[in-house]
């Protein structure tokens, strides 16, 4: 005789497999399911435990049971081949379109900007009002950073295994400015900088404004930056700096292991090449545990640590920071000469929010939300895109990297999608060499909706259509 | 028989001449003076009218009568000689010390930062609270500027005779960043840029971070940038841009006449050299009338207009703007690549403040306060500095440029003053050639106090002492 709660569990599982209850969604309450299946509440709870055992349901304290489909079965994107030579960076105008005001009516799958639903709006709003009220201070320049903010950052850095004093921290207008200041301090136009490939477009843009050349080092889709590739490049070229997103990199979402980070730090230290570490996604690991940055393995000040709150509190605050290590004086001067100081009000608001302790509480929920959003988007891509499509398996963050079958142009899809008011980031933005022409990056940090699902379906159809044309 | 109110007027005038009532101060009320001199209120009022006729008192609506000593008699600083060649800009570390946190306990005569008493603190605080409350928007990127802010700027520009749409305005982190973005867009390292001499140090720093060379064009202490000098330099050197603070420049405080501005715009337009106009002090003219910027005479988009609210609302907001004219796309890209956007909250707060109409009301008082503060500081310098000292006669803004007798080192005074906790800006910061070694710049935007008066006395004594040593 089949056990009753197994029958209920099987029925719920089919509903999930059929997409009635989707990944990341909350199941109806036990009382409602007990009515729906005509069984007791105890039976429903037993069924839930069974599904939890099968790894399909996840209980969350005080919130009920959530669908948690195991990783979608999809091939991972292939690793790029080693770059043959450094490339100048230029003509990247396409990026600007992704962010401009006039694009905001489109389905926002292009930018790596979280929808406000993923952000601690109420908390930062209250903290901003507090900061505005304690206003006299907000009127003064805060160079090189408001001390309350620098103190909070030093405290957080300590929890990541990085011992710094508040005086070693500089406030910046986001991580992008931090990277720009670091590059300006340690490079001159024409210099060669090693970057991961595929590369976050902002890093390529930073190289472009500095008149720098990029040597692209392939990144493994789950292990990250190839150390062999980096070593090879350093033997061939006079590399002046290396930039790496060490945790949940954009676009592939992988993190370097501690061992990998330690080796990377040592390799660069031995070669006398500074590492510019971008840890902007470090707080958004899907597994919940906060990976250490490469800076935690640095003993000589050769790692220039950059981060920001743009992905975790609010992009509009324009608030990041840099821990410049041994390049402190040069980077401090660059920041001062470029725009003197970072706006005081956002620094006071964030310092207050961090001090009140709400940030870590918020992060716990945000990590889960981002993970669920990424899984749901991956599921939709697998469902709607043509066979042969590979999808990244991010360990954190909220973007998904899609590699289309050979011969399908991501740029074509980008153009055609825009005609349908869907905005995506074409793969060509992620390299100086055009090597990701058959890729797309999609932003998962949107509340799931029929509009998003339709957009993914449309993208998949476009991919299939472009394919069959050839 | 001498008329009674003439006697009272003479007595009040001696009290003013003796420094009992000082320039910019409010006289005691008529009731109190009537008791003090044992005369009727009507007699006091007649005496006041007499002093008003003598140009010593100034009535202010609902506030009483204020001491308004005619311009202090002091020679104006001499005009520098024409530069012989372009100079690289480097090693300007001294500037940073002026602004660092650890300097804030000193008597603040060094930086061009207004004391909060001169700023509309309550208004911007209320506007910031309003902006924080309307908070959802503040979470998003505001690239290339929050539309409410850009609209307010376009409206203000229209009142200055500059017709621009909000779309032609970009928000920046202060005017310094605007100048940096403009330079990055139109120059390459090694290029030559024409600057006024003496130069605002921030402009020299902007050239330094861009790897640019400065050709210094002498500025006349009351007429401004020498057009003949500029023309001569353009004939000799391949100048790529010209930077000018057209209204109440820092450090000399003079404004260019409309005719001068028109000629400057035409000269540069004909030569194909863009003008980067810094109008940060334009709203702070002492005479009350708002001079037009050079941009108002530009018909071809060759003038890149830069400004900010750092001197008029709050430096800590880090909020400025740029109207890039024909260089719009290049400058927009520089801004985007450097730090994506300017913080949203300050933009919303300032837009709200401007929209509410409080800014112009505030400016009327601020202009008078800055004028009085400048006059008081000039008076103190004339009183305490050695004979042969020349003092600028600013038409706006709040800094005073002091030229010491030949052979007196401003750098020596700077060093010795710091030992006594007095911070001043030494003349060498205002040129790449060391030609202002015998100059100092003093910040008048501090509430007058015994501490400030003592500091000026100390500086004067140091100047006399250094002099007698030689």
Short mmCIF file of C-alpha atoms in Angstrom, two decimals, chain A residues 65-289:
data_model
loop_
_atom_site.label_atom_id
_atom_site.label_comp_id
_atom_site.label_asym_id
_atom_site.label_seq_id
_atom_site.Cartn_x
_atom_site.Cartn_y
_atom_site.Cartn_z
CA UNK A 65 7.94 26.18 2.45
CA UNK A 66 9.66 27.29 -0.74
CA UNK A 67 10.29 25.49 -4.00
CA UNK A 68 13.95 24.78 -4.40
CA UNK A 69 14.56 22.84 -7.59
CA UNK A 70 18.05 21.39 -7.70
CA UNK A 71 20.41 23.01 -10.17
CA UNK A 72 19.04 23.10 -13.65
CA UNK A 73 20.77 20.59 -15.85
CA UNK A 74 22.59 22.64 -18.45
CA UNK A 75 26.08 22.58 -19.83
CA UNK A 76 28.46 25.24 -18.55
CA UNK A 77 29.89 27.77 -20.98
CA UNK A 78 33.23 26.80 -22.47
CA UNK A 79 36.45 28.42 -21.31
CA UNK A 80 37.96 30.88 -23.76
CA UNK A 81 41.35 30.24 -25.31
CA UNK A 82 44.41 32.15 -24.19
CA UNK A 83 44.73 35.66 -25.64
CA UNK A 84 47.44 36.03 -28.21
CA UNK A 85 48.25 39.68 -27.51
CA UNK A 86 47.25 42.84 -25.62
CA UNK A 87 44.48 44.83 -27.25
CA UNK A 88 43.66 48.52 -27.10
CA UNK A 89 40.21 49.19 -25.67
CA UNK A 90 37.94 51.51 -27.60
CA UNK A 91 34.58 52.31 -29.12
CA UNK A 92 32.53 50.85 -26.34
CA UNK A 93 29.62 53.22 -26.82
CA UNK A 94 27.08 50.43 -26.75
CA UNK A 95 27.46 50.16 -22.99
CA UNK A 96 26.02 53.56 -22.38
CA UNK A 97 22.73 52.65 -23.98
CA UNK A 98 22.17 49.93 -21.42
CA UNK A 99 21.98 52.41 -18.58
CA UNK A 100 20.48 55.54 -20.09
CA UNK A 101 17.18 56.90 -18.88
CA UNK A 102 15.43 56.26 -22.15
CA UNK A 103 16.09 52.52 -21.72
CA UNK A 104 14.24 52.23 -18.45
CA UNK A 105 10.91 51.35 -20.04
CA UNK A 106 12.46 48.17 -21.52
CA UNK A 107 12.48 44.75 -19.89
CA UNK A 108 15.65 45.26 -17.85
CA UNK A 109 17.72 42.16 -18.52
CA UNK A 110 20.80 44.10 -19.64
CA UNK A 111 22.35 45.93 -16.71
CA UNK A 112 23.73 44.38 -13.55
CA UNK A 113 21.47 46.61 -11.47
CA UNK A 114 19.18 45.01 -8.90
CA UNK A 115 15.50 45.89 -8.90
CA UNK A 116 14.62 47.87 -5.72
CA UNK A 117 12.67 44.83 -4.44
CA UNK A 118 16.04 43.20 -3.77
CA UNK A 119 17.41 46.17 -1.82
CA UNK A 120 16.90 47.32 1.79
CA UNK A 121 14.93 50.36 0.73
CA UNK A 122 13.16 51.13 3.97
CA UNK A 123 16.30 50.75 6.04
CA UNK A 124 18.49 52.98 3.88
CA UNK A 125 15.71 55.51 3.60
CA UNK A 126 15.43 55.72 7.39
CA UNK A 127 19.19 55.92 7.68
CA UNK A 128 19.24 58.72 5.07
CA UNK A 129 16.63 60.69 6.98
CA UNK A 130 18.71 60.21 10.13
CA UNK A 131 21.80 61.42 8.25
CA UNK A 132 19.98 64.45 6.85
CA UNK A 133 18.72 65.36 10.33
CA UNK A 134 22.22 65.22 11.76
CA UNK A 135 22.94 67.58 9.01
CA UNK A 136 25.60 70.07 9.96
CA UNK A 137 28.29 67.51 9.36
CA UNK A 138 26.92 66.59 5.97
CA UNK A 139 27.82 70.04 4.74
CA UNK A 140 31.54 69.62 5.06
CA UNK A 141 33.94 67.88 2.73
CA UNK A 142 34.54 64.33 3.86
CA UNK A 143 38.01 63.73 2.48
CA UNK A 144 39.31 61.07 2.39
CA UNK A 145 36.14 59.64 3.93
CA UNK A 146 33.76 60.27 6.83
CA UNK A 147 35.34 58.69 9.88
CA UNK A 148 32.15 56.86 10.94
CA UNK A 149 31.99 55.26 7.48
CA UNK A 150 35.67 54.33 7.41
CA UNK A 151 35.35 52.77 10.85
CA UNK A 152 32.40 50.62 9.78
CA UNK A 153 34.31 49.48 6.70
CA UNK A 154 37.38 48.60 8.77
CA UNK A 155 35.15 46.53 11.06
CA UNK A 156 33.63 44.65 8.11
CA UNK A 157 37.03 44.10 6.53
CA UNK A 158 38.17 42.53 9.81
CA UNK A 159 35.38 39.94 9.56
CA UNK A 160 36.74 39.04 6.09
CA UNK A 161 40.19 38.37 7.49
CA UNK A 162 41.62 41.74 6.45
CA UNK A 163 43.10 43.81 9.26
CA UNK A 164 43.04 47.50 8.33
CA UNK A 165 42.64 50.68 10.32
CA UNK A 166 39.97 53.22 9.31
CA UNK A 167 42.82 55.45 8.11
CA UNK A 168 43.72 52.91 5.42
CA UNK A 169 40.24 53.14 3.85
CA UNK A 170 39.21 55.80 1.31
CA UNK A 171 35.58 56.47 0.34
CA UNK A 172 34.87 56.50 -3.40
CA UNK A 173 31.94 57.07 -5.76
CA UNK A 174 31.37 53.35 -6.18
CA UNK A 175 33.80 50.56 -7.05
CA UNK A 176 34.20 51.80 -10.61
CA UNK A 177 35.83 55.00 -9.36
CA UNK A 178 37.98 52.96 -6.99
CA UNK A 179 39.29 50.91 -9.92
CA UNK A 180 39.86 54.05 -12.00
CA UNK A 181 41.82 55.71 -9.16
CA UNK A 182 43.93 52.58 -8.72
CA UNK A 183 44.70 52.38 -12.44
CA UNK A 184 45.57 56.06 -12.65
CA UNK A 185 47.92 55.72 -9.72
CA UNK A 186 49.85 52.72 -11.03
CA UNK A 187 49.68 52.85 -14.82
CA UNK A 188 50.44 55.20 -17.69
CA UNK A 189 48.70 55.32 -21.09
CA UNK A 190 49.79 52.45 -23.29
CA UNK A 191 50.48 50.10 -20.37
CA UNK A 192 49.21 46.53 -20.43
CA UNK A 193 46.75 45.34 -17.79
CA UNK A 194 45.69 41.71 -17.30
CA UNK A 195 41.94 41.14 -16.99
CA UNK A 196 39.69 38.09 -16.71
CA UNK A 197 37.93 36.98 -19.84
CA UNK A 198 34.98 37.37 -20.18
CA UNK A 199 35.48 40.75 -18.52
CA UNK A 200 33.05 42.99 -16.70
CA UNK A 201 32.52 45.84 -19.24
CA UNK A 202 33.17 48.51 -16.59
CA UNK A 203 36.71 47.22 -16.27
CA UNK A 204 37.26 47.46 -20.01
CA UNK A 205 35.83 50.99 -19.89
CA UNK A 206 38.25 51.86 -17.08
CA UNK A 207 41.10 50.67 -19.30
CA UNK A 208 39.71 52.68 -22.19
CA UNK A 209 39.62 56.01 -20.33
CA UNK A 210 43.15 55.34 -19.13
CA UNK A 211 44.41 54.66 -22.66
CA UNK A 212 45.48 51.19 -21.48
CA UNK A 213 45.74 47.89 -23.31
CA UNK A 214 44.04 44.72 -22.07
CA UNK A 215 45.53 41.27 -22.08
CA UNK A 216 42.64 38.89 -21.54
CA UNK A 217 43.26 35.89 -19.31
CA UNK A 218 40.69 33.11 -19.73
CA UNK A 219 38.49 32.39 -16.73
CA UNK A 220 37.21 28.90 -16.05
CA UNK A 221 33.40 28.92 -15.64
CA UNK A 222 33.59 27.44 -12.16
CA UNK A 223 37.18 27.95 -11.01
CA UNK A 224 37.88 31.43 -12.31
CA UNK A 225 40.95 33.19 -13.65
CA UNK A 226 43.52 30.79 -15.12
CA UNK A 227 46.76 31.08 -13.19
CA UNK A 228 48.63 29.33 -15.98
CA UNK A 229 47.22 31.81 -18.47
CA UNK A 230 48.24 34.71 -16.23
CA UNK A 231 51.75 33.35 -15.76
CA UNK A 232 52.16 32.80 -19.48
CA UNK A 233 50.99 36.35 -20.22
CA UNK A 234 53.37 37.80 -17.63
CA UNK A 235 56.27 35.97 -19.23
CA UNK A 236 55.37 37.42 -22.61
CA UNK A 237 54.32 40.96 -21.78
CA UNK A 238 55.34 43.73 -19.37
CA UNK A 239 52.06 43.64 -17.44
CA UNK A 240 51.63 46.59 -15.06
CA UNK A 241 48.55 45.48 -13.13
CA UNK A 242 45.99 42.69 -12.91
CA UNK A 243 42.28 43.30 -12.24
CA UNK A 244 40.14 40.46 -10.92
CA UNK A 245 36.60 40.11 -9.57
CA UNK A 246 37.49 37.40 -7.08
CA UNK A 247 34.06 36.49 -5.70
CA UNK A 248 31.02 35.79 -7.91
CA UNK A 249 32.50 37.61 -10.83
CA UNK A 250 30.47 39.37 -13.44
CA UNK A 251 29.46 37.81 -15.89
CA UNK A 252 30.18 34.17 -14.94
CA UNK A 253 29.45 34.27 -11.21
CA UNK A 254 32.25 31.97 -10.08
CA UNK A 255 34.45 32.54 -7.09
CA UNK A 256 38.10 31.70 -6.67
CA UNK A 257 38.84 29.15 -3.96
CA UNK A 258 40.99 30.23 -1.02
CA UNK A 259 43.83 28.19 -2.45
CA UNK A 260 43.42 29.84 -5.85
CA UNK A 261 43.37 33.28 -4.24
CA UNK A 262 46.50 32.55 -2.24
CA UNK A 263 48.33 31.40 -5.37
CA UNK A 264 47.13 34.41 -7.34
CA UNK A 265 48.35 36.80 -4.65
CA UNK A 266 51.74 35.06 -4.46
CA UNK A 267 52.17 34.87 -8.22
CA UNK A 268 51.53 38.61 -8.63
CA UNK A 269 53.55 39.57 -5.57
CA UNK A 270 56.53 37.62 -6.88
CA UNK A 271 56.21 39.29 -10.26
CA UNK A 272 55.89 42.74 -8.71
CA UNK A 273 52.50 43.26 -10.39
CA UNK A 274 49.79 44.84 -8.21
CA UNK A 275 46.41 43.11 -8.03
CA UNK A 276 43.34 45.35 -8.21
CA UNK A 277 40.69 43.24 -6.53
CA UNK A 278 37.02 44.03 -7.18
CA UNK A 279 34.94 42.37 -4.45
CA UNK A 280 31.64 44.05 -5.22
CA UNK A 281 29.70 40.74 -5.26
CA UNK A 282 31.48 39.19 -2.28
CA UNK A 283 28.52 39.68 0.09
CA UNK A 284 26.12 37.95 -2.33
CA UNK A 285 27.26 34.32 -2.23
CA UNK A 286 24.36 31.95 -2.74
CA UNK A 287 25.56 29.40 -0.23
CA UNK A 288 25.35 31.94 2.59
CA UNK A 289 28.97 31.74 3.64
#
